[in-house]
Each structure stands twice: as C-alpha cells, then as structure tokens.
JSON list of C-alpha atoms in Angstrom, two decimals:
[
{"chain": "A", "resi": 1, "resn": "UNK", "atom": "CA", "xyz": [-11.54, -15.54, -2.00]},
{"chain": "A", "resi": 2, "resn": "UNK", "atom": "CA", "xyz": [-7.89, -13.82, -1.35]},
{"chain": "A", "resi": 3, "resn": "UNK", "atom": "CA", "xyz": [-7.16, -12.92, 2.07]},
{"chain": "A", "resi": 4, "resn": "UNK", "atom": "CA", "xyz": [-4.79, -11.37, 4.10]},
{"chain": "A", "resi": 5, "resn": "UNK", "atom": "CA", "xyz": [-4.94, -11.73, 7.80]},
{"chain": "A", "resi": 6, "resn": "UNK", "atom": "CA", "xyz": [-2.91, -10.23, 10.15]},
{"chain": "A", "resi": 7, "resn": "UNK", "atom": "CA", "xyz": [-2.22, -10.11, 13.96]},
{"chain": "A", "resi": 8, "resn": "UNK", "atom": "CA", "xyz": [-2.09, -8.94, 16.28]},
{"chain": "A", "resi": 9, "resn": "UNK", "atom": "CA", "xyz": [-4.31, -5.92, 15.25]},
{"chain": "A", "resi": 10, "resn": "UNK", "atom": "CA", "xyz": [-2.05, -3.35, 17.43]},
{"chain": "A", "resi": 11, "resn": "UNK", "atom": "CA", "xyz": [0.65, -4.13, 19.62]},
{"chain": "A", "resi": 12, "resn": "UNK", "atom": "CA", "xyz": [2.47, -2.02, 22.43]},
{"chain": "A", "resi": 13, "resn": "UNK", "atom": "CA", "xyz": [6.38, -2.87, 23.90]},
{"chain": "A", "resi": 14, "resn": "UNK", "atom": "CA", "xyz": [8.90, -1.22, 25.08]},
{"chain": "A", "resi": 15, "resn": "UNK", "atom": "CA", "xyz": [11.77, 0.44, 23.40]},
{"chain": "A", "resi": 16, "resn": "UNK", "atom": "CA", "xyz": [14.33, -2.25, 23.15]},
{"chain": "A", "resi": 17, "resn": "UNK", "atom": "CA", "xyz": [12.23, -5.33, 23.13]},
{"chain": "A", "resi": 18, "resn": "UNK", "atom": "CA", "xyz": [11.84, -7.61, 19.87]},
{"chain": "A", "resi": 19, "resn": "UNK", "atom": "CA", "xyz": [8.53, -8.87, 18.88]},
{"chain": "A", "resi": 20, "resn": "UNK", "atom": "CA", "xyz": [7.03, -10.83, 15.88]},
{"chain": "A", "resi": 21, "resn": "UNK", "atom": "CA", "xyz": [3.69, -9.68, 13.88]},
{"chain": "A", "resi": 22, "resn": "UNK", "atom": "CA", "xyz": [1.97, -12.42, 12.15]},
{"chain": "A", "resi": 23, "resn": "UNK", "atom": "CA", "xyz": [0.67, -12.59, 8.67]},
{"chain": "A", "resi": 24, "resn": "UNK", "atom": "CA", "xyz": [-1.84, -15.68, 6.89]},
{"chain": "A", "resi": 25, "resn": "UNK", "atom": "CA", "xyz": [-2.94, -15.29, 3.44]},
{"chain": "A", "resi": 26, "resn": "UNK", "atom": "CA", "xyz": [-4.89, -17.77, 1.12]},
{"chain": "A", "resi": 27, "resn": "UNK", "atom": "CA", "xyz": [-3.96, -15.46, -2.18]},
{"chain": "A", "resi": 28, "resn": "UNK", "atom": "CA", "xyz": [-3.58, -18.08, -5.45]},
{"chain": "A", "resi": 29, "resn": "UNK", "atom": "CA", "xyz": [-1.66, -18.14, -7.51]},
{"chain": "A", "resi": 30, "resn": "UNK", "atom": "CA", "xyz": [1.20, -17.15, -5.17]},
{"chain": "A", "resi": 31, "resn": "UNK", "atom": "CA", "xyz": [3.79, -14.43, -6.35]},
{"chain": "A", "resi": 32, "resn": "UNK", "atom": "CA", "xyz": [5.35, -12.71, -3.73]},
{"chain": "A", "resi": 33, "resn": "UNK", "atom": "CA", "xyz": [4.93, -11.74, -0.49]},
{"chain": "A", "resi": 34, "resn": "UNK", "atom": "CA", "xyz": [6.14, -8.14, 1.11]},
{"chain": "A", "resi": 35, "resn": "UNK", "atom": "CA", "xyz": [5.84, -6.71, 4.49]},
{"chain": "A", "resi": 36, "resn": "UNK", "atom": "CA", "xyz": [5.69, -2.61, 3.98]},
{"chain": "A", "resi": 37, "resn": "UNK", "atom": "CA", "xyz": [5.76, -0.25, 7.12]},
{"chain": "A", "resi": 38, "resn": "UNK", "atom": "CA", "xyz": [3.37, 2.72, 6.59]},
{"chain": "A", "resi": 39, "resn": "UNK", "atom": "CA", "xyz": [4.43, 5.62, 9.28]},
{"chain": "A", "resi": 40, "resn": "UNK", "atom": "CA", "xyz": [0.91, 7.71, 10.25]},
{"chain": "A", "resi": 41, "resn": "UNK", "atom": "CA", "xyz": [0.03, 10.20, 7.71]},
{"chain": "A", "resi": 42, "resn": "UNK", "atom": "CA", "xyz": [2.52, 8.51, 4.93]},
{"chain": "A", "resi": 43, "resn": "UNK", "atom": "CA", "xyz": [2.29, 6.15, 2.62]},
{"chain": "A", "resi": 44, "resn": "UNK", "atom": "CA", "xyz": [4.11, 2.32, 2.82]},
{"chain": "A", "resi": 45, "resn": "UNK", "atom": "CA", "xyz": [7.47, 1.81, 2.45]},
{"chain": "A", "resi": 46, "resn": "UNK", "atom": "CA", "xyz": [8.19, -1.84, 1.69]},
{"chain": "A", "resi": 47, "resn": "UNK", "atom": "CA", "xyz": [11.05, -3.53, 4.05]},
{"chain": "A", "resi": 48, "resn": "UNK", "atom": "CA", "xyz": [11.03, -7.02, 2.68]},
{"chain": "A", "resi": 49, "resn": "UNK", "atom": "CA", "xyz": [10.01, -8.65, -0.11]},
{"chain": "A", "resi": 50, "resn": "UNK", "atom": "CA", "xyz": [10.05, -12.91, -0.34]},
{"chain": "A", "resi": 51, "resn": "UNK", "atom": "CA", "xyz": [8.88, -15.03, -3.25]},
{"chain": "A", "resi": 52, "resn": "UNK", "atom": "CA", "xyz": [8.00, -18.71, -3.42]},
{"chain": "A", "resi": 53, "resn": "UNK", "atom": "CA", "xyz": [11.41, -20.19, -2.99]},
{"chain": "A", "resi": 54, "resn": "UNK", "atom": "CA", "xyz": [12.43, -17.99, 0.05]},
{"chain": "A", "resi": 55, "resn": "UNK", "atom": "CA", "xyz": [11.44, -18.64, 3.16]},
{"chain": "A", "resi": 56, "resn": "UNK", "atom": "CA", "xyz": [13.58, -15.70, 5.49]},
{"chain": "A", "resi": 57, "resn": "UNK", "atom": "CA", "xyz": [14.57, -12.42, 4.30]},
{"chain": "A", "resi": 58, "resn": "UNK", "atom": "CA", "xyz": [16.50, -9.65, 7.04]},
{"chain": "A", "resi": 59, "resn": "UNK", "atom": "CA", "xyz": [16.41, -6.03, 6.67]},
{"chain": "A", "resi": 60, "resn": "UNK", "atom": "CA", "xyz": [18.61, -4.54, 9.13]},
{"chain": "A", "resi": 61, "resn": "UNK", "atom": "CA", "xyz": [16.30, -5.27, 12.19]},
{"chain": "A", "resi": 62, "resn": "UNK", "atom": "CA", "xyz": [13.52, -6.47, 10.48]},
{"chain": "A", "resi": 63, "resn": "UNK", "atom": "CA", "xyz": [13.44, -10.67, 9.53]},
{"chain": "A", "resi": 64, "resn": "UNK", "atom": "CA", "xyz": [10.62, -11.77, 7.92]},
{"chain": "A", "resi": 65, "resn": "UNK", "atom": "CA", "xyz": [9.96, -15.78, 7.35]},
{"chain": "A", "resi": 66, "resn": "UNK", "atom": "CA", "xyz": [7.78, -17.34, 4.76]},
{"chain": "A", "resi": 67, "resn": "UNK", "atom": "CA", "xyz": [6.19, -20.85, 4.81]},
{"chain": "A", "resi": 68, "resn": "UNK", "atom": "CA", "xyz": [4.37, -21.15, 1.64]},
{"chain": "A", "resi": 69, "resn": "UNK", "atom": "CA", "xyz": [3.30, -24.76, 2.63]},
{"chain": "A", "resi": 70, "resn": "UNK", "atom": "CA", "xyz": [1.27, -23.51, 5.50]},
{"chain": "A", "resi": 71, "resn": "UNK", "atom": "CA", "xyz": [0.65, -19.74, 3.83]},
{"chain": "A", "resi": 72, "resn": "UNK", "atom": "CA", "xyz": [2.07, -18.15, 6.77]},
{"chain": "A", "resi": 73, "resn": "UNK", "atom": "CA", "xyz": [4.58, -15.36, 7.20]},
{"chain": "A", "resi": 74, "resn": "UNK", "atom": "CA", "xyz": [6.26, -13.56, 10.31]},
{"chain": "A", "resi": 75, "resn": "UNK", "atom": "CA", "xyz": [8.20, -10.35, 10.35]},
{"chain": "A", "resi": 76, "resn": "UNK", "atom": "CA", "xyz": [10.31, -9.63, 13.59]},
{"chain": "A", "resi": 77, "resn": "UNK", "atom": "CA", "xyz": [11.50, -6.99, 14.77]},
{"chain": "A", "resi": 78, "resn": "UNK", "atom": "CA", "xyz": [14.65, -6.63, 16.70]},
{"chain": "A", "resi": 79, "resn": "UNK", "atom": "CA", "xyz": [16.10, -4.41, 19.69]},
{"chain": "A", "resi": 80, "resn": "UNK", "atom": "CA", "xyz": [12.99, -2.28, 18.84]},
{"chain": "A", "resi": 81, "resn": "UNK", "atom": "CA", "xyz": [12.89, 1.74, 18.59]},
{"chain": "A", "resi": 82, "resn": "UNK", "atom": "CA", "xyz": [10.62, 4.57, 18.85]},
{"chain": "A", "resi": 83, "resn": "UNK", "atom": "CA", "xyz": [11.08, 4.76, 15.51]},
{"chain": "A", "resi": 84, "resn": "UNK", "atom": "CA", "xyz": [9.64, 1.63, 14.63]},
{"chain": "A", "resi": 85, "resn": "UNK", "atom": "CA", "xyz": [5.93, 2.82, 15.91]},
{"chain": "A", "resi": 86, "resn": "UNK", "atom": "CA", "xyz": [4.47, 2.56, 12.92]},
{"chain": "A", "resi": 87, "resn": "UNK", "atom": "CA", "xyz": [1.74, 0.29, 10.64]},
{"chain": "A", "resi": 88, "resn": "UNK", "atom": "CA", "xyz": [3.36, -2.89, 9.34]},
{"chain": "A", "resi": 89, "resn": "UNK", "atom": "CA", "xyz": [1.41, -4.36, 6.52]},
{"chain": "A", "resi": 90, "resn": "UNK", "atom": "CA", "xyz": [1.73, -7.38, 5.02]},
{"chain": "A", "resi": 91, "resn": "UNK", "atom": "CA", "xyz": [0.87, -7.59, 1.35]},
{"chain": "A", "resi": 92, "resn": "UNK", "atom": "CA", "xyz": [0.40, -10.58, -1.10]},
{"chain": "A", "resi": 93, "resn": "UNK", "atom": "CA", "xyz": [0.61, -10.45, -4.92]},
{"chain": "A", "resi": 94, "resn": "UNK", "atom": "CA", "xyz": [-1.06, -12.94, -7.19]},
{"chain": "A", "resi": 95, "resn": "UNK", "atom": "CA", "xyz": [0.84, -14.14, -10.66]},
{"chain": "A", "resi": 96, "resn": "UNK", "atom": "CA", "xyz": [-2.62, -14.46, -12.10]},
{"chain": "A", "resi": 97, "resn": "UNK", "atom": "CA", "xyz": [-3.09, -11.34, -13.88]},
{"chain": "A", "resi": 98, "resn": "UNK", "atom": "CA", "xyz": [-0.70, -8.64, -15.62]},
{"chain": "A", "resi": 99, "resn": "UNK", "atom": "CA", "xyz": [-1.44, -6.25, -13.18]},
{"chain": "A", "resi": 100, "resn": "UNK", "atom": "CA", "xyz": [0.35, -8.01, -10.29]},
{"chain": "A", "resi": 101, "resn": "UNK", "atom": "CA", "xyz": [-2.67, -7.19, -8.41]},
{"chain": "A", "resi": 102, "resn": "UNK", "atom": "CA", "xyz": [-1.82, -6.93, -4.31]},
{"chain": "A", "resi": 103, "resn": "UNK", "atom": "CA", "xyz": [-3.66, -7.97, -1.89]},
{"chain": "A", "resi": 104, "resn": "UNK", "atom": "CA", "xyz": [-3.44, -6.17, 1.35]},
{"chain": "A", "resi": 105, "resn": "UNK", "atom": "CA", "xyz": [-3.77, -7.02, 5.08]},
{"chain": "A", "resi": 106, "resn": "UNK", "atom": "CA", "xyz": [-4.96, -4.34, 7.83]},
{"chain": "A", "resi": 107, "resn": "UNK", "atom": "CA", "xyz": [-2.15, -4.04, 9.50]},
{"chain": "A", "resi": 108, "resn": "UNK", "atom": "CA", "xyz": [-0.28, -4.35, 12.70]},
{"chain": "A", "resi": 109, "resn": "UNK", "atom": "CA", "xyz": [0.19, -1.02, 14.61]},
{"chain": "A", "resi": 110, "resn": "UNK", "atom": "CA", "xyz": [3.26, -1.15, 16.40]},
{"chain": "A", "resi": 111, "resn": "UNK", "atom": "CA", "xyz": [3.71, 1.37, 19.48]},
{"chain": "A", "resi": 112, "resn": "UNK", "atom": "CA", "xyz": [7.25, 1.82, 20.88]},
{"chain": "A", "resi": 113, "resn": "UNK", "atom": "CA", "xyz": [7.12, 2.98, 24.29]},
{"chain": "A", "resi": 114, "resn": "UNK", "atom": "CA", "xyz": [10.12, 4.35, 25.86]},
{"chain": "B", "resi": 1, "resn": "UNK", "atom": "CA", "xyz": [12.72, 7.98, -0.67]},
{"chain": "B", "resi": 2, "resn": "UNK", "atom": "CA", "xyz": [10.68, 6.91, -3.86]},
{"chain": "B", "resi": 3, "resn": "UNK", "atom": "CA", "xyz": [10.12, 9.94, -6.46]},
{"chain": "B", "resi": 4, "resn": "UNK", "atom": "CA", "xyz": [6.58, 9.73, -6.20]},
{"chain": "B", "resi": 5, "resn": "UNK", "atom": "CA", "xyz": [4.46, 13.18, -5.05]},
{"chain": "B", "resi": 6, "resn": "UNK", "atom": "CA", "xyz": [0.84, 13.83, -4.51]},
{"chain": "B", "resi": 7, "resn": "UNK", "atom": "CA", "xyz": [-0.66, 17.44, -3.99]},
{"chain": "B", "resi": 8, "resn": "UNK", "atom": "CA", "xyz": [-2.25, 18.17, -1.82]},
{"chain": "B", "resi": 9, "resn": "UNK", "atom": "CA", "xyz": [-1.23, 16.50, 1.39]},
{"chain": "B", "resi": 10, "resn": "UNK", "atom": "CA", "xyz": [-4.67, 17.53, 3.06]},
{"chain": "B", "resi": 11, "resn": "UNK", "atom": "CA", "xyz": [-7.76, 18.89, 1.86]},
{"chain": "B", "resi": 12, "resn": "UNK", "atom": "CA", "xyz": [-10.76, 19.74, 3.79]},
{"chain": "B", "resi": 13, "resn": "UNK", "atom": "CA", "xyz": [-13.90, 20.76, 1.44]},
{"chain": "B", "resi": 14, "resn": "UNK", "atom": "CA", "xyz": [-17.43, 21.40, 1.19]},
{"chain": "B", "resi": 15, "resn": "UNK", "atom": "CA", "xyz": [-20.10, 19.09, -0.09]},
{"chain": "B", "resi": 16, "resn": "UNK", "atom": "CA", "xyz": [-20.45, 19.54, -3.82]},
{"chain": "B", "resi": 17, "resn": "UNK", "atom": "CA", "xyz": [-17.18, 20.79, -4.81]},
{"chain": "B", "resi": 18, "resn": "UNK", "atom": "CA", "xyz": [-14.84, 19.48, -7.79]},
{"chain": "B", "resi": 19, "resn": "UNK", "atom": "CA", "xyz": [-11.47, 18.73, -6.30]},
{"chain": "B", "resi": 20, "resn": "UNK", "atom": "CA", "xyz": [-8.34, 17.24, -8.41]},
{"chain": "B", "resi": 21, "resn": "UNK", "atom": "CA", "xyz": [-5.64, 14.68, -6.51]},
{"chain": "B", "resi": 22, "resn": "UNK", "atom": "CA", "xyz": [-2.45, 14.93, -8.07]},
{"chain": "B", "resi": 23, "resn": "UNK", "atom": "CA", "xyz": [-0.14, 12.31, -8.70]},
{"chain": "B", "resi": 24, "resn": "UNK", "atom": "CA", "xyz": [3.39, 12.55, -10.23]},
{"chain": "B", "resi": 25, "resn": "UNK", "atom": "CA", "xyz": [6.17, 10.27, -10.29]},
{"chain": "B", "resi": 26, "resn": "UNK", "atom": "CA", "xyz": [9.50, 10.74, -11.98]},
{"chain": "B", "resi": 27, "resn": "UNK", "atom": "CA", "xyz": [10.56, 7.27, -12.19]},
{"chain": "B", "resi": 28, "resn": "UNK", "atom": "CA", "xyz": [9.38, 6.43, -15.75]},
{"chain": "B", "resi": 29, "resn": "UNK", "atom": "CA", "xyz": [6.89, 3.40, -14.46]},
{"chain": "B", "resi": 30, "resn": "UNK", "atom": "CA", "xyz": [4.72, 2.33, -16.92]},
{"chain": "B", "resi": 31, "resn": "UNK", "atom": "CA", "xyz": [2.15, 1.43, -14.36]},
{"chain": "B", "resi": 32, "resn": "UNK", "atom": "CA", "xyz": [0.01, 3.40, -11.58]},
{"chain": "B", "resi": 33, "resn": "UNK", "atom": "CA", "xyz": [-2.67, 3.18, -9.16]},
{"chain": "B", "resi": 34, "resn": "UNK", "atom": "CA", "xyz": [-4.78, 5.19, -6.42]},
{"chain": "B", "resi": 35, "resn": "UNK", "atom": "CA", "xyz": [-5.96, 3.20, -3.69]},
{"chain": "B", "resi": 36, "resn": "UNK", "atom": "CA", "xyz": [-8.49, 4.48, -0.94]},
{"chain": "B", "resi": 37, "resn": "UNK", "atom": "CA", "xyz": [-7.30, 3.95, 2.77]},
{"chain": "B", "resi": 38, "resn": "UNK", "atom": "CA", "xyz": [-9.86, 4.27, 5.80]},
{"chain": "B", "resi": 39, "resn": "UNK", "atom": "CA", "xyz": [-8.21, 4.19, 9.44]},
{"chain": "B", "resi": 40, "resn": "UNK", "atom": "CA", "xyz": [-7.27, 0.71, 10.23]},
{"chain": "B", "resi": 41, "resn": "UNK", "atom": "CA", "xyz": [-8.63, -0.76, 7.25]},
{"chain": "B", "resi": 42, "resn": "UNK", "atom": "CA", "xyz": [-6.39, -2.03, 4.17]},
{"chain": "B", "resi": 43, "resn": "UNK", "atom": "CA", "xyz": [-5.84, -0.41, 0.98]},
{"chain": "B", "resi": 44, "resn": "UNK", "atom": "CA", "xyz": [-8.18, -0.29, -1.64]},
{"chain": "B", "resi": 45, "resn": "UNK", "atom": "CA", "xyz": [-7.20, -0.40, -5.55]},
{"chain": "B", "resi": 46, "resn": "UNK", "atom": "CA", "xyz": [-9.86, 2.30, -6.77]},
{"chain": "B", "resi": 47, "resn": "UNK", "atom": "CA", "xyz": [-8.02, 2.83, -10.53]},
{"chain": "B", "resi": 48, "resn": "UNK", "atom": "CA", "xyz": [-5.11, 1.74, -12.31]},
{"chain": "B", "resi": 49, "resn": "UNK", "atom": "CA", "xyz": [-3.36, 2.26, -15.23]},
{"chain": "B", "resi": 50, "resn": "UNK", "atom": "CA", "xyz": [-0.81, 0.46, -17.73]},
{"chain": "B", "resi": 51, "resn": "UNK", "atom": "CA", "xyz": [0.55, 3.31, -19.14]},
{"chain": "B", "resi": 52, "resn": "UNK", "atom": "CA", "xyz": [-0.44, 6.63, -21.71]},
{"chain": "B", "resi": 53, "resn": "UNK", "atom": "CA", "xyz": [-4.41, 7.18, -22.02]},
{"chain": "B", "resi": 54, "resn": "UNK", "atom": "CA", "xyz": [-4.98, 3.63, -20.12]},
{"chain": "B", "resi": 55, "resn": "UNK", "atom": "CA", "xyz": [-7.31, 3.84, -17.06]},
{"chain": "B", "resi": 56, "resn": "UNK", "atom": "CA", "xyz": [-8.89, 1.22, -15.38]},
{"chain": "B", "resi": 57, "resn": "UNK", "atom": "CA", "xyz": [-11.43, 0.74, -12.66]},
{"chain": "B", "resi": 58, "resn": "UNK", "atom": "CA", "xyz": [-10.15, -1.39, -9.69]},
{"chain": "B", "resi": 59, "resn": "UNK", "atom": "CA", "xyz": [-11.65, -3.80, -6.70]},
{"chain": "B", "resi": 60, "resn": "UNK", "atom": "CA", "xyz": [-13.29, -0.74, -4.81]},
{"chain": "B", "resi": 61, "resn": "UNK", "atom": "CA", "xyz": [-16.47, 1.10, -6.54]},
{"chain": "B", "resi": 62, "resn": "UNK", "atom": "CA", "xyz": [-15.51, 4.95, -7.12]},
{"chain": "B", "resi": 63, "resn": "UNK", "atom": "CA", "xyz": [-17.45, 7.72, -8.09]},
{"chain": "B", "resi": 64, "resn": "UNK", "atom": "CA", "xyz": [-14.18, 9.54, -8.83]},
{"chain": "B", "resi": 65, "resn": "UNK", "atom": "CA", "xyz": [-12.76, 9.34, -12.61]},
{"chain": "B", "resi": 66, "resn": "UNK", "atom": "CA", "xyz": [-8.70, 9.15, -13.55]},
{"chain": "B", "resi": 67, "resn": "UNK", "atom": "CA", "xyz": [-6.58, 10.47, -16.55]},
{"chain": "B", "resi": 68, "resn": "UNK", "atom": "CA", "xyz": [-3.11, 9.12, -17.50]},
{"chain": "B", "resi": 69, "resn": "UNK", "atom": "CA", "xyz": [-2.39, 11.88, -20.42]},
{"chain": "B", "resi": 70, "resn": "UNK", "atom": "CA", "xyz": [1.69, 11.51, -19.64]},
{"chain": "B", "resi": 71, "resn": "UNK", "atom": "CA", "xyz": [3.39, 8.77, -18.43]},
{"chain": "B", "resi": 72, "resn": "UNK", "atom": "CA", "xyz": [4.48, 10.53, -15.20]},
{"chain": "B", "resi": 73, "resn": "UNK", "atom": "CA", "xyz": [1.11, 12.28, -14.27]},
{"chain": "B", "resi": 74, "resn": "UNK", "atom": "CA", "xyz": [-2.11, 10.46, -12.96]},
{"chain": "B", "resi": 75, "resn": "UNK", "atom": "CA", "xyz": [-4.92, 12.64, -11.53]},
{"chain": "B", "resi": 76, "resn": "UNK", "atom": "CA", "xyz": [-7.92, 11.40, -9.51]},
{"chain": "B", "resi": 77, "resn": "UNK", "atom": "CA", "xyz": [-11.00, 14.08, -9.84]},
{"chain": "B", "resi": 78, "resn": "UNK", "atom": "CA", "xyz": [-14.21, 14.22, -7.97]},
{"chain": "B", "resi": 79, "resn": "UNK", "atom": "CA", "xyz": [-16.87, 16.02, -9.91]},
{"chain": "B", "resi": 80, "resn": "UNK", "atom": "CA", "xyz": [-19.14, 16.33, -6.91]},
{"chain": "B", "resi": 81, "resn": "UNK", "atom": "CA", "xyz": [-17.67, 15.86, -3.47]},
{"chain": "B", "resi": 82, "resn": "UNK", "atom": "CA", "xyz": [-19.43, 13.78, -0.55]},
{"chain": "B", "resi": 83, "resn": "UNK", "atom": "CA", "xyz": [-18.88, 13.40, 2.83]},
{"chain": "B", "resi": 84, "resn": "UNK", "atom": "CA", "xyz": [-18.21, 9.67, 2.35]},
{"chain": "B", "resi": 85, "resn": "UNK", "atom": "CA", "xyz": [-15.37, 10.48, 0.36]},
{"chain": "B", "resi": 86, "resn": "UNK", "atom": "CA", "xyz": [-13.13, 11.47, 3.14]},
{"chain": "B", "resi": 87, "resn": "UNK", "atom": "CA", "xyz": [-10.86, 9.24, 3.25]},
{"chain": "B", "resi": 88, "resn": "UNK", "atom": "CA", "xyz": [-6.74, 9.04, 2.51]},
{"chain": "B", "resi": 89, "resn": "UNK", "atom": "CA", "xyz": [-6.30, 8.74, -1.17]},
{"chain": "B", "resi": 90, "resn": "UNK", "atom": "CA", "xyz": [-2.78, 7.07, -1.93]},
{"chain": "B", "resi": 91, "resn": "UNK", "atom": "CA", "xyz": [-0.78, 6.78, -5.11]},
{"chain": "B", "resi": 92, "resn": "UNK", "atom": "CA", "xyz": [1.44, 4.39, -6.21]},
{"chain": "B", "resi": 93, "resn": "UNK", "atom": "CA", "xyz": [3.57, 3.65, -9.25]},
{"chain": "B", "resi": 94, "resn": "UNK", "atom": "CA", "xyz": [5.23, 0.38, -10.54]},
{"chain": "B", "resi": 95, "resn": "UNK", "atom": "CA", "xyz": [7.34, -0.56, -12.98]},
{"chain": "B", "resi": 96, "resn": "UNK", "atom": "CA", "xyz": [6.11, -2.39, -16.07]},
{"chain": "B", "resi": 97, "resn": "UNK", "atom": "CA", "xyz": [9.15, -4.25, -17.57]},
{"chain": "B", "resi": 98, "resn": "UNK", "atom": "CA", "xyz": [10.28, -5.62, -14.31]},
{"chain": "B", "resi": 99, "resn": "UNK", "atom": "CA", "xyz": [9.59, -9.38, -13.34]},
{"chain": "B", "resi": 100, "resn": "UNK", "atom": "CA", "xyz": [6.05, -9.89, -11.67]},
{"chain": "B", "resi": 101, "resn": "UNK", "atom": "CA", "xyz": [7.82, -11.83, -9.12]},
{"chain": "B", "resi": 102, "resn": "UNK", "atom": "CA", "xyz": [9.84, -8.01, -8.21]},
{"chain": "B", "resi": 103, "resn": "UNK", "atom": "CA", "xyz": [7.23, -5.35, -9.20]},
{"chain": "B", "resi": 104, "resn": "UNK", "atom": "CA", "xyz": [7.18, -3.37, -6.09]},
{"chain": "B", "resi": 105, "resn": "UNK", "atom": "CA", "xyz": [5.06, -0.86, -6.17]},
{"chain": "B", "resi": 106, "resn": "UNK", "atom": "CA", "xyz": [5.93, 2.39, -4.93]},
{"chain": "B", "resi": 107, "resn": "UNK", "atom": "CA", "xyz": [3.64, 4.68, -3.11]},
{"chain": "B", "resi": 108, "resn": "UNK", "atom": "CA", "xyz": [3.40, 8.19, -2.31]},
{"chain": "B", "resi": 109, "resn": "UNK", "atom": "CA", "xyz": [2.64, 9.97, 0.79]},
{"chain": "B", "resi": 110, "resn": "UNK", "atom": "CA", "xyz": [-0.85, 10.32, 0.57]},
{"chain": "B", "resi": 111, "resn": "UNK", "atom": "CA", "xyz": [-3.88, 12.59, 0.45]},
{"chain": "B", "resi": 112, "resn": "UNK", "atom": "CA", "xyz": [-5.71, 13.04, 3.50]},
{"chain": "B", "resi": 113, "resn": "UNK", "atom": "CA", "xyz": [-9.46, 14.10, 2.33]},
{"chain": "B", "resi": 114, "resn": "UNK", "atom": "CA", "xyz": [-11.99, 15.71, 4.80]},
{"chain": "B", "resi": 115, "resn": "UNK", "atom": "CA", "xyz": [-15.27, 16.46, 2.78]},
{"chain": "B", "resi": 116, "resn": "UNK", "atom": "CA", "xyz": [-17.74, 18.84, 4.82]}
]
C-alpha cells in the first residue's frame, strides 16, 4: 500500500532556531517527491520539489534531502520565523498512472514562538 | 500566487440544502482535482479531471458530483447536504503537457464547509 509518514506530528521552537521535519514513504513506482507548506485556512504551496536522481534541493531557508535508497526525506528549516508556523506536508507522486496521482502525508505543524 | 480561485471561502448550511463549490483557474491546465481535507488529516483526491467534459471519481467515496464544461471551470455540487460533509474542500489544477516527473499541482485556497 502507498504511504506517507511524517514526523513529528506538530512541533514548537523558537523564532530563530532551525529544525528538521521528517518524511518516509513506501509509494512505487517513485516519481517525485515535494514538500508543500499549507498556512491555516489556505491551501499548499509547494517549496521543493526532488525527483529520483536528486537527493538535496534549498529554497531560500528551506533544504530538503532525499534518499531514495532508504525512502526517506528531510526538509529543514533555517534561522526560523513566525512566518514559518505553518503545515508542512510532504507529498509523493507515483509514475504509474497518467494522472500523476499524489500521495499525501498528514503533516508537520510547525509553531514559531517568539 | 497560483491563478487558481474557489468561491466561497466559507459556507455554513443547513442539512438538506444544494450548495455549488466553485473552482476556476486561469492557467490553461488541462488537468484538475478537488480533494477533501479534515483537520490534521491528509488530503483526499475526491474527483479529477483530464480536461473538457472528463470527470472522474478519485481514492475518497463522495456523494458530491463534478462538471468540467470549460477548461478553466470545475464545480463540485452537493445535491443534499449532510453534516458529515463539513469539511475543507480544496482545488487544484495541473498541467497536462508537462513531464510527470514536474507536474506540480497547484491548489487553491480552499473551501471551508460547515453543514448544520
């Protein structure tokens, strides 16, 4: 069955900090892998997007790292701001089928304290 | 800021009630979808389409019907409303002729449904 798993499920630092959210997946065929940050009440936004061959991708702040070996990505975030509280989801696409169907994790929340 | 809008951005209803979620995107994609978001739960593809008077159901059972009459327009209806339709009702558009590899999909901001 494709999965996404994510972790941790919500996260708090403080403004300034980094921190890492992790992402395993057992989606197959393999495509691509994005992370997308979804602010509350909005819909997501993707930030990074990595396929097979890739295995690190920056954004600005954001760096995201892909071992497809191990089917496990990271996406860190840097010198962190309030800005940044948001959902980050990580989100798998198959090259099985036309439709490039995704396959989506739950999400980290991410709360930026100040 | 993808050109993708859906009207309204909240609804709160009665039981029983026909509603319409509208979906538009000016970006030419060939491709859309509406996916069904609960609070801290992932997305769920309800429909999709490949383009002009294509509709397909997706992953997530849905009593609600789509029609893709123009390329840029995709509306969700719910001939009867429930209260275990509340939910957030997102649309997204991708497009066709790109690589699968790069077919992000871009997604509006969302319906919030409350259903009474």
């Amino acid at each position: 069955k494709n999965q996404v798993e994510q972790s941790p499920q919500s996260l708090i630092i403080l403004e300034g900090k980094n921190c890492t959210l992790q992402c395993n997946y057992t989606v197959s065929p393999f495509s691509n892998l994005r992370w997308y940050k979804q602010d509350t009440g909005r819909g997501p936004v993707s930030l990074t997007i990595m396929t097979f061959s890739e295995n690190t991708k920056s954004n600005g702040r954001y760096t995201a790292t892909l071992d497809a070996d191990t089917k496990q990505s990271s996406l860190h975030i840097t010198a962190s701001q309030l800005s940044d509280s948001a959902s980050y989801i990580c989100v798998v696409s198959d090259r099985g089928s036309t439709l490039g169907r995704l396959y989506f994790g739950r999400g980290t929340q991410l709360t930026v304290w100040p | 800021e993808a050109d993708i809008y859906q009207t309204p951005r909240y609804l709160v209803i009665g039981t029983g009630k026909k509603i319409t979620l509208e979906c538009s995107q000016t970006m030419g994609h060939d491709k859309m979808y509406w996916y069904q978001q609960d609070p801290g739960m992932e997305l769920h593809l309800i429909h999709y389409s490949y383009g002009v008077n294509s509709t397909e159901k997706g992953d997530l059972s849905s009593e609600s019907t789509v029609s893709r009459i123009r390329t840029e327009h995709f509306p969700l209806t719910l001939e009867s409303a429930r209260p275990s339709h509340t939910s957030q009702y997102l649309c997204a558009s991708s497009d066709g002729k790109a690589a699968p590899s790069h077919n992000e999909q871009f997604f509006g901001p969302g319906t919030r449904l409350t259903v009474l």
